Each structure stands twice: as structure tokens, then as C-alpha cells.
């Protein structure tokens, strides 16, 4: 019995028709729909080829040249290439920055940073989840510590100004002086403006804190130089690689190295972060790295240095701004009044429509987004807004004129939702029943869905044709 066994060389289309059909169904959904979840994208054929390669078969705990298994001479070259290209993509000197390309994704990457730099119960400050932060930045509520980052560390959020939707840096500075965090996180999950990294650095220095940048959402924009970079001011920068960066579902951690400063006695002070981060990733938190994903990171980082990639990121921002202005023209309130990046946060409070109902109705017509809190919301589970992003549509070739049509589709869907809510009342379960069972509403949805699907199929998808 060996590689010639029938089952080992059968394609999934032959060996597992049931699963093969689901793969084709998902490809069809992606082709027919408008993907507007800000954290999603369509990756390249090269990345997909790496992910389904023989590199998947190899165990390689440790770092290049220091493995716990034999047979890693080629794997070492792959990982070193991914490291070099990651630094090159962001214009970083290998004397001043190091990088770990082994984190399985963004959340494990963030927890590796905390594990490496902090002791249990050390204090952290991140943007509050309802204000646009991420779960892993210390989220908790009055009833429960939700994220492991709040379970194992003491977290205090900073907030946005309720009127402008912009981060209140003055209040952050005031609270940091009281809370004395060991680490401050400059990062977002749903915040449509660029961050003032210089101000973050000043606040961190005032309190003797590390400054961590989480650029998971904006890493492609940073690589292309279309928004400010966190690297000038941060000690550590984490990112996913599958959002605007358009690579595989994985994570990367960059860390300062080399000379940090000169002390008052004239002695050179060196950064001591490198071993802390590397040891946190393995052996503290992870086992064998995903070598197929590391290869995919390498090729994605190569793509990120090309003129075509820069043009793509410029178009992502142009499309987001067009989406913003089109929705504003249709009467929708945009949190912060606009966007500098790839996403738009729409408040539906003035329409008395919940984010959950909006997300549901849009999905019914093949537009994928997510419900999201807006400033002033009390519960992340019952938010008043939706988050919309342009990276995936831009990958498919959408330009500003196409985004105008997308905004019109969104408006049509939400208008149907308002009409359905008048019949259903406030409860989501009743709303869904009206949407599915009221003949007038369901026929309007069916017609709009057909229009969206016909429109979407004019734009190609990268990757394999069938799956």
C-alpha cells in the first residue's frame, strides 16, 4: 500500500462528490455575490497553489537553522524567504527589524505579543470593541471577560468621541496616566480613519509602555504607502495577511531589534524583544508552523512590492470614498463623516433599523457585510450599524462607477427592510418571517437578488475556475 493507492491519487471531485459540490457552491456564491465584509478578500492563484502544496506535509518546530525535526533544509529556505520579503514589503532594515512569520492568524499573533512582552495581569489599553477595536485588544463587558486578552491581562479601553466618532487621544492620555499600562495597542477592527501613531508613541513613552501596532486591516494599504505606517513609532507590529494584504489566512509579527537608545551614562541600550516574541510563538503558544501558509506569505509579500499592488490599494481607498459619498447622498450617516481607508461604517439609527436586520436583508440579495456597533451603542449583539469594505470588490476590478451601482443596490435592499419592519415590528425573528413569507416583500427581494447576481457575474474572480 502506498502513493499508488487509488484513494491517495483521486481528486476530491471523484473521491468525495458531496464535498466537491459544496466547494463549487461556495465558488458560485462568491462569483454571484458582492463581498463587502471589510476583512475579506480574494487571494491570488499563486497563494492558493502554495496552500495546496507538499509543504503542508512537513513538521518544522523551531526557527530556520534551529529545528526540532530533521529534513527541513528546504523549509528553512522558504521561511527565510518569507521573512526577507516581509521586511522588504514594508521597507524595513533587517538591522532594525525582525519578523516572525509563523503565527497561525491575527488573534494568535496578538496573544503571542502579549505573552512575550507581558506577565499575567500586566495592564493593556486598546480601542474598545464597540468603538472600532478588536476582541483581542482586551475586550470585556460588565458581566464577563470576553477575550483571553482580558482574562489573562488587566485591560482598560480607550474610546472615541461620541459626537465625531474619532479616537479621543486626550482622554487616552489622561486615563493612561492613571492606569499605567505596560502596553498600548494602536489598532482597529472597524475605524475608518488613519491613526496618529506619533501621539500614541508620546503617550506610551510618558507611561513607560510598549507600543504595539495591529495593522491587520490596513497592512496592504501600509505596504503600498497610501496611508501612514506604524513602523516609525511602534515597538511591535502585528498583522494578518489575508485582508487588504490579499495573502493567505495567516499572521505575522514584526519587532524592533538593534540599538534602542543611549542611557544617561552614555551606554548603548539594545532592544530585547526578538527572543521574547519568537519564544512566545513557539514553544509557548504554537506547535508546528504551517509551512504551506508561510510559502503563501512569501509570494503575497512579493506581490505587495509591485506597481500593480500599489494601484490596487489606491483603488481600494478610492472605491471606499465613493461608497461613502454615494451612501451619504442617499441619506445615510457615515460614522466619522468619511473614510481614509478601505472601510465605511454606516449608522442606521436615523432609519430605526438595526444592524442585524440590515445584514440579514443584504445577505438575502447576495450582498455580504456584517452588523457592527456605532458610537453610543450599548450592546455588540444588537448594534445600530453595518460595516462595509471595498478590498474584495476592488480585487474583482470594481471602479468608482461600479461602486455607485453597489450603493444603489444597498439602498434598495435597506428600503425593502424598512418596509418589512413596518409589517413585522421590532423583533428580528418576526422580521425574518415577513421577509420569507410575505409575497410582496419576498418578490421584491427575489427581483433585487437577480439584479445583483447578474451585475456581479460581470466581474472575474481570481483563483481556480471551479473552486
Coordinates of C-alpha atoms in Angstrom, one line a residue:
X1 CA 0.0 0.0 0.0
X2 CA 1.5 3.4 -0.9
X3 CA 1.1 6.5 -3.1
X4 CA -0.3 4.4 -5.9
X5 CA -3.3 3.5 -3.7
X6 CA -6.5 4.6 -5.6
X7 CA -7.7 6.8 -2.8
X8 CA -4.5 8.8 -2.4
X9 CA -4.4 10.0 -6.0
X10 CA -8.1 10.7 -6.5
X11 CA -9.2 14.2 -6.9
X12 CA -11.8 15.4 -4.4
X13 CA -14.3 15.6 -7.3
X14 CA -14.0 11.8 -7.6
X15 CA -13.4 10.7 -4.1
X16 CA -15.9 13.0 -2.3
X17 CA -18.6 14.3 -4.7
X18 CA -20.7 15.6 -1.7
X19 CA -17.8 17.9 -0.5
X20 CA -16.9 18.8 -4.1
X21 CA -20.4 20.1 -4.7
X22 CA -20.1 22.3 -1.6
X23 CA -16.8 23.7 -2.9
X24 CA -18.4 24.5 -6.2
X25 CA -21.4 26.0 -4.4
X26 CA -19.2 28.4 -2.5
X27 CA -17.3 29.4 -5.6
X28 CA -20.7 30.1 -7.2
X29 CA -21.8 32.2 -4.2
X30 CA -18.6 34.2 -4.4
X31 CA -19.0 34.8 -8.1
X32 CA -22.6 35.8 -7.9
X33 CA -22.4 37.9 -4.8
X34 CA -20.9 41.2 -3.7
X35 CA -18.4 40.5 -1.0
X36 CA -18.3 43.6 1.2
X37 CA -17.0 42.3 4.5
X38 CA -14.1 44.6 5.2
X39 CA -11.8 41.8 6.5
X40 CA -12.3 39.6 3.4
X41 CA -10.6 39.4 0.1
X42 CA -9.9 37.1 -2.9
X43 CA -6.4 35.9 -2.9
X44 CA -4.2 35.0 -5.9
X45 CA -3.8 31.8 -7.8
X46 CA -0.1 31.7 -6.6
X47 CA -1.2 31.9 -3.0
X48 CA -3.8 29.1 -3.5
X49 CA -1.2 26.9 -5.1
X50 CA 1.2 27.3 -2.2
X51 CA -1.6 26.5 0.2
X52 CA -2.4 23.2 -1.5
X53 CA 1.3 22.2 -1.9
X54 CA 3.5 19.5 -0.5
X55 CA 4.8 22.0 2.1
X56 CA 1.7 21.1 4.1
X57 CA 3.3 17.7 4.9
X58 CA 6.3 18.9 6.8
X59 CA 6.8 19.3 10.6
X60 CA 9.3 22.1 11.5
X61 CA 9.0 23.3 15.1
X62 CA 11.6 26.0 15.8
X63 CA 13.2 28.6 13.6
X64 CA 15.4 28.2 10.4
X65 CA 18.6 26.5 11.4
X66 CA 17.2 25.6 14.8
X67 CA 14.6 22.9 14.2
X68 CA 13.3 20.1 16.4
X69 CA 12.9 17.8 13.4
X70 CA 15.2 16.8 10.5
X71 CA 14.6 17.2 6.9
X72 CA 14.0 21.0 7.0
X73 CA 16.7 22.2 4.6
X74 CA 14.1 23.4 2.0
X75 CA 11.6 24.6 4.6
X76 CA 14.3 26.8 6.1
X77 CA 14.8 28.5 2.7
X78 CA 11.1 29.0 2.3
X79 CA 10.7 30.6 5.8
X80 CA 13.8 32.8 5.3
X81 CA 12.4 34.0 2.0
X82 CA 9.1 34.8 3.7
X83 CA 11.0 36.8 6.4
X84 CA 13.1 38.7 3.9
X85 CA 10.1 39.5 1.7
X86 CA 8.0 40.6 4.7
X87 CA 10.7 43.2 5.6
X88 CA 11.1 44.3 2.0
X89 CA 7.4 44.8 1.6
X90 CA 7.4 47.4 4.3
X91 CA 10.8 48.9 3.6
X92 CA 12.3 47.7 6.8
X93 CA 16.0 47.3 7.5
X94 CA 17.0 43.8 8.8
X95 CA 19.3 45.5 11.2
X96 CA 16.4 47.4 12.8
X97 CA 13.5 45.0 12.4
X98 CA 13.0 41.3 12.7
X99 CA 9.9 39.3 11.8
X100 CA 8.2 36.0 12.8
X101 CA 6.0 34.5 10.0
X102 CA 4.7 31.5 12.0
X103 CA 1.6 32.8 13.7
X104 CA -1.5 30.9 12.5
X105 CA -3.6 34.1 12.2
X106 CA -4.0 37.5 13.7
X107 CA -5.5 36.6 17.0
X108 CA -2.8 34.1 17.9
X109 CA -0.2 36.7 16.7
X110 CA -1.6 39.3 19.1
X111 CA -1.7 36.8 22.0
X112 CA 1.9 35.9 21.2
X113 CA 2.9 39.6 21.6
X114 CA 1.2 39.8 25.0
X115 CA 2.7 36.5 26.1
X116 CA 6.2 37.6 25.1
X117 CA 6.2 41.2 26.4
X118 CA 3.9 40.9 29.5
X119 CA 3.4 39.0 32.7
X120 CA 0.0 37.7 33.7
X121 CA -2.2 40.6 35.0
X122 CA 0.0 43.3 33.4
X123 CA -2.1 46.2 32.1
X124 CA -3.0 46.8 28.5
X125 CA -5.1 49.5 26.7
X126 CA -6.8 49.0 23.4
X127 CA -9.6 50.7 21.5
X128 CA -12.9 49.4 22.9
X129 CA -14.7 46.9 20.7
X130 CA -17.9 49.0 20.4
X131 CA -15.8 51.9 19.3
X132 CA -14.0 50.0 16.5
X133 CA -11.4 48.0 18.3
X134 CA -10.8 44.2 18.1
X135 CA -11.7 41.4 20.5
X136 CA -8.1 40.7 21.1
X137 CA -7.3 44.2 22.3
X138 CA -8.7 43.5 25.8
X139 CA -12.5 43.3 25.3
X140 CA -14.7 42.7 28.3
X141 CA -18.1 43.9 29.4
X142 CA -19.7 44.4 32.8
X143 CA -20.8 40.8 33.0
X144 CA -17.8 38.9 31.6
X145 CA -14.2 39.0 30.4
X146 CA -14.8 38.0 26.8
X147 CA -11.4 37.8 25.2
X148 CA -8.4 35.9 26.6
X149 CA -6.6 39.2 26.4
X150 CA -8.9 40.5 29.2
X151 CA -8.9 37.2 31.1
X152 CA -5.1 37.0 31.5
X153 CA -4.3 40.7 31.5
X154 CA -5.9 43.7 33.1
X155 CA -7.4 45.8 30.3
X156 CA -8.8 49.3 30.2
X157 CA -10.2 50.5 26.9
X158 CA -9.8 53.9 25.2
X159 CA -12.8 55.4 23.4
X160 CA -13.9 57.5 20.5
X161 CA -15.6 60.9 20.9
X162 CA -19.3 60.1 20.8
X163 CA -20.0 63.1 18.6
X164 CA -17.3 62.8 16.0
X165 CA -16.5 59.1 16.1
X166 CA -12.8 59.9 16.3
X167 CA -10.4 58.5 18.8
X168 CA -10.1 60.8 21.9
X169 CA -6.4 60.9 22.3
X170 CA -6.5 63.5 25.1
X171 CA -8.8 61.2 27.1
X172 CA -6.5 58.2 26.3
X173 CA -3.5 60.2 27.6
X174 CA -5.4 61.2 30.8
X175 CA -6.5 57.6 31.5
X176 CA -3.1 56.1 30.7
X177 CA -1.6 58.4 33.3
X178 CA -3.9 56.8 35.9
X179 CA -3.9 53.3 34.6
X180 CA -0.2 53.0 33.9
X181 CA -0.4 50.3 31.1
X182 CA 2.5 48.1 30.3
X183 CA 1.4 48.0 26.6
X184 CA -0.8 50.2 24.4
X185 CA -2.4 48.9 21.2
X186 CA -2.7 51.2 18.3
X187 CA -5.0 49.1 16.1
X188 CA -8.6 48.8 14.8
X189 CA -11.2 46.5 13.5
X190 CA -13.8 49.0 12.5
X191 CA -12.4 52.5 12.4
X192 CA -12.4 54.4 9.1
X193 CA -9.7 57.0 9.8
X194 CA -5.9 56.7 9.9
X195 CA -4.2 56.5 13.3
X196 CA -1.9 59.1 14.9
X197 CA 1.0 56.9 15.7
X198 CA 3.2 59.8 16.8
X199 CA 0.6 60.7 19.5
X200 CA 0.3 57.0 20.6
X201 CA 4.2 56.9 20.9
X202 CA 4.1 60.1 23.1
X203 CA 1.5 58.5 25.4
X204 CA 3.4 55.2 25.6
X205 CA 6.7 56.9 26.4
X206 CA 5.0 59.0 29.1
X207 CA 4.0 55.8 30.8
X208 CA 7.0 53.6 30.1
X209 CA 4.7 51.3 27.9
X210 CA 5.4 49.3 24.9
X211 CA 3.6 50.5 21.8
X212 CA 2.1 47.7 19.6
X213 CA 0.6 48.4 16.2
X214 CA -2.1 46.0 15.0
X215 CA -2.3 46.7 11.3
X216 CA -4.3 43.6 10.4
X217 CA -7.0 45.5 8.5
X218 CA -4.7 48.1 6.8
X219 CA -1.5 46.1 6.1
X220 CA -2.0 46.2 2.4
X221 CA -2.6 50.0 2.4
X222 CA 0.6 50.4 4.6
X223 CA 2.7 48.3 2.2
X224 CA 1.5 50.4 -0.7
X225 CA 2.3 53.6 1.1
X226 CA -1.2 55.0 0.7
X227 CA -1.7 55.6 4.4
X228 CA 0.7 56.3 7.3
X229 CA 2.9 53.5 8.6
X230 CA 3.1 52.3 12.2
X231 CA 6.7 51.2 11.9
X232 CA 8.2 54.6 12.6
X233 CA 6.8 54.7 16.1
X234 CA 5.9 51.2 17.2
X235 CA 7.9 48.6 19.1
X236 CA 6.0 45.7 17.7
X237 CA 3.6 45.4 14.7
X238 CA 1.2 42.5 14.2
X239 CA -0.9 41.8 11.2
X240 CA -3.0 39.2 9.4
X241 CA -2.1 38.6 5.8
X242 CA -5.5 37.9 4.3
X243 CA -7.3 41.2 4.4
X244 CA -6.1 44.2 2.4
X245 CA -2.7 42.4 2.0
X246 CA -4.6 39.8 -0.1
X247 CA -2.5 36.8 1.0
X248 CA -3.2 33.6 2.9
X249 CA -5.1 33.3 6.2
X250 CA -2.1 33.7 8.5
X251 CA -0.4 36.1 10.8
X252 CA 3.0 37.9 11.0
X253 CA 4.7 39.8 13.9
X254 CA 7.4 42.4 13.3
X255 CA 9.6 43.5 16.2
X256 CA 12.3 46.1 16.8
X257 CA 15.9 45.0 17.1
X258 CA 19.3 46.5 17.4
X259 CA 20.1 49.8 19.2
X260 CA 17.2 51.3 21.2
X261 CA 18.8 54.3 22.8
X262 CA 21.8 55.7 24.7
X263 CA 21.3 55.9 28.5
X264 CA 22.3 58.9 30.7
X265 CA 25.7 57.2 31.3
X266 CA 26.4 57.1 27.6
X267 CA 25.8 53.3 27.4
X268 CA 24.1 51.7 24.4
X269 CA 20.7 50.2 25.2
X270 CA 19.6 47.4 22.9
X271 CA 16.1 46.1 22.2
X272 CA 15.4 42.7 23.8
X273 CA 12.2 41.9 22.0
X274 CA 13.3 39.4 19.4
X275 CA 13.7 36.3 21.6
X276 CA 10.6 37.1 23.6
X277 CA 8.4 37.2 20.6
X278 CA 10.0 34.1 18.9
X279 CA 9.8 32.1 22.2
X280 CA 6.1 33.1 22.7
X281 CA 5.1 31.9 19.2
X282 CA 7.0 28.6 19.8
X283 CA 7.2 26.8 22.2
X284 CA 4.8 28.9 24.4
X285 CA 1.7 29.0 22.2
X286 CA 2.1 27.1 19.0
X287 CA 3.5 23.8 17.7
X288 CA 4.5 23.1 14.1
X289 CA 4.2 26.1 11.8
X290 CA 2.0 25.9 8.7
X291 CA 4.7 25.8 6.1
X292 CA 2.2 26.0 3.2
X293 CA 0.9 29.2 4.6
X294 CA 4.4 30.6 5.2
X295 CA 5.2 30.0 1.5
X296 CA 1.9 31.7 0.6
X297 CA 3.0 34.7 2.8
X298 CA 6.3 34.8 0.8
X299 CA 4.6 35.1 -2.5
X300 CA 2.0 37.5 -1.3
X301 CA 4.7 39.8 0.1
X302 CA 6.4 39.7 -3.3
X303 CA 3.2 40.8 -4.9
X304 CA 2.9 43.6 -2.4
X305 CA 6.1 45.3 -3.8
X306 CA 4.7 45.6 -7.3
X307 CA 3.3 48.7 -9.0
X308 CA 0.1 46.8 -9.7
X309 CA -0.4 46.2 -6.0
X310 CA 0.0 49.9 -5.2
X311 CA -2.5 50.8 -7.9
X312 CA -4.9 48.2 -6.4
X313 CA -4.6 49.7 -2.9
X314 CA -5.2 53.2 -4.3
X315 CA -8.3 52.0 -6.0
X316 CA -9.5 50.3 -2.7
X317 CA -9.4 53.7 -1.0
X318 CA -10.9 55.5 -4.0
X319 CA -13.8 52.9 -4.0
X320 CA -14.3 53.2 -0.2
X321 CA -14.6 57.0 -0.6
X322 CA -17.0 56.7 -3.5
X323 CA -19.1 54.2 -1.4
X324 CA -19.1 56.7 1.4
X325 CA -20.2 59.7 -0.7
X326 CA -22.8 57.7 -2.6
X327 CA -24.4 56.4 0.6
X328 CA -24.3 59.9 2.1
X329 CA -26.1 61.2 -1.0
X330 CA -28.8 58.6 -0.4
X331 CA -29.3 59.9 3.2
X332 CA -27.1 57.5 5.2
X333 CA -25.0 58.7 8.2
X334 CA -21.3 57.7 8.0
X335 CA -19.5 57.4 11.3
X336 CA -16.6 60.0 11.4
X337 CA -18.1 61.6 8.3
X338 CA -16.0 59.7 5.8
X339 CA -13.1 57.3 5.4
X340 CA -9.3 57.3 4.8
X341 CA -9.0 53.5 4.4
X342 CA -10.8 50.5 3.0
X343 CA -14.0 50.5 5.1
X344 CA -17.1 52.5 5.8
X345 CA -19.1 52.3 9.0
X346 CA -22.8 53.2 8.3
X347 CA -25.1 54.2 11.2
X348 CA -28.7 53.2 10.6
X349 CA -30.0 54.8 13.8
X350 CA -31.8 57.5 11.9
X351 CA -33.7 54.9 9.9
X352 CA -34.6 53.0 13.1
X353 CA -33.2 49.9 11.5
X354 CA -30.9 47.5 13.4
X355 CA -27.6 46.3 12.1
X356 CA -28.8 42.7 12.4
X357 CA -31.8 43.3 10.1
X358 CA -29.6 45.2 7.6
X359 CA -27.1 42.4 7.5
X360 CA -29.8 39.9 7.0
X361 CA -31.6 41.7 4.2
X362 CA -28.4 42.3 2.4
X363 CA -27.4 38.7 2.6
X364 CA -30.8 37.8 1.2
X365 CA -29.9 39.7 -2.0
X366 CA -26.3 38.3 -2.1
X367 CA -24.5 41.3 -0.6
X368 CA -22.3 40.2 2.3
X369 CA -21.4 42.6 5.1
X370 CA -21.5 42.5 8.9
X371 CA -23.6 44.2 11.6
X372 CA -21.4 46.5 13.7
X373 CA -21.6 48.8 16.7
X374 CA -21.5 52.5 16.2
X375 CA -20.6 55.1 18.9
X376 CA -23.2 55.1 21.6
X377 CA -24.4 51.5 21.1
X378 CA -25.0 49.6 24.3
X379 CA -24.6 46.0 23.1
X380 CA -22.3 44.5 20.4
X381 CA -25.1 41.9 19.9
X382 CA -27.7 44.5 19.0
X383 CA -25.8 47.1 17.1
X384 CA -27.1 50.1 15.0
X385 CA -24.7 49.9 12.1
X386 CA -23.1 47.9 9.4
X387 CA -19.5 47.7 8.3
X388 CA -18.8 47.7 4.5
X389 CA -15.4 47.2 2.8
X390 CA -14.1 47.5 -0.7
X391 CA -11.0 45.2 -0.9
X392 CA -12.7 42.2 -2.3
X393 CA -14.8 44.1 -4.9
X394 CA -11.7 46.0 -5.9
X395 CA -9.8 42.8 -6.5
X396 CA -12.6 41.8 -8.9
X397 CA -12.0 45.0 -10.9
X398 CA -14.6 47.4 -9.5
X399 CA -14.1 51.1 -10.1
X400 CA -15.9 54.1 -8.8
X401 CA -18.8 53.9 -11.3
X402 CA -19.4 50.3 -10.3
X403 CA -19.4 51.3 -6.6
X404 CA -22.2 53.9 -7.4
X405 CA -24.3 50.9 -8.6
X406 CA -23.4 48.9 -5.5
X407 CA -24.6 51.7 -3.2
X408 CA -27.9 51.8 -5.1
X409 CA -28.3 48.1 -4.6
X410 CA -27.6 48.5 -0.8
X411 CA -30.2 51.4 -0.7
X412 CA -32.8 49.3 -2.4
X413 CA -32.3 46.4 0.0
X414 CA -32.4 48.6 3.1
X415 CA -35.6 50.3 1.7
X416 CA -37.2 46.8 1.5
X417 CA -36.0 46.1 5.1
X418 CA -37.7 49.3 6.3
X419 CA -40.9 48.3 4.5
X420 CA -40.7 44.8 6.0
X421 CA -40.1 46.2 9.5
X422 CA -43.4 48.2 9.3
X423 CA -45.2 44.9 8.9
X424 CA -43.1 42.8 11.4
X425 CA -42.5 45.1 14.3
X426 CA -39.1 45.3 16.1
X427 CA -38.3 41.6 16.7
X428 CA -35.7 40.0 14.4
X429 CA -37.5 36.7 14.3
X430 CA -40.7 38.3 13.1
X431 CA -38.8 40.4 10.6
X432 CA -37.3 37.3 9.1
X433 CA -40.7 35.6 8.8
X434 CA -42.1 38.6 6.9
X435 CA -39.1 38.6 4.6
X436 CA -39.6 35.0 3.8
X437 CA -43.4 34.7 3.8
X438 CA -44.9 38.0 2.7
X439 CA -45.4 37.7 -1.0
X440 CA -44.9 41.4 -1.8
X441 CA -41.6 41.6 0.2
X442 CA -40.3 38.2 -1.0
X443 CA -40.9 39.1 -4.6
X444 CA -39.1 42.4 -4.3
X445 CA -36.1 40.6 -2.7
X446 CA -36.1 37.9 -5.4
X447 CA -36.0 40.6 -8.1
X448 CA -33.2 42.6 -6.4
X449 CA -31.2 39.4 -5.8
X450 CA -31.4 38.6 -9.5
X451 CA -30.2 42.1 -10.4
X452 CA -27.3 41.8 -8.0
X453 CA -26.3 38.4 -9.3
X454 CA -26.4 39.5 -12.9
X455 CA -24.3 42.5 -12.1
X456 CA -21.7 40.7 -10.0
X457 CA -21.1 38.0 -12.6
X458 CA -19.7 40.6 -15.0
X459 CA -16.6 40.7 -12.8
X460 CA -14.0 37.9 -12.7
X461 CA -12.7 36.1 -9.6
X462 CA -9.0 35.1 -9.3
X463 CA -8.0 31.5 -8.4
X464 CA -9.3 28.2 -9.8
X465 CA -12.2 28.3 -12.2
X466 CA -14.4 25.7 -10.5
X467 CA -13.4 26.0 -6.8

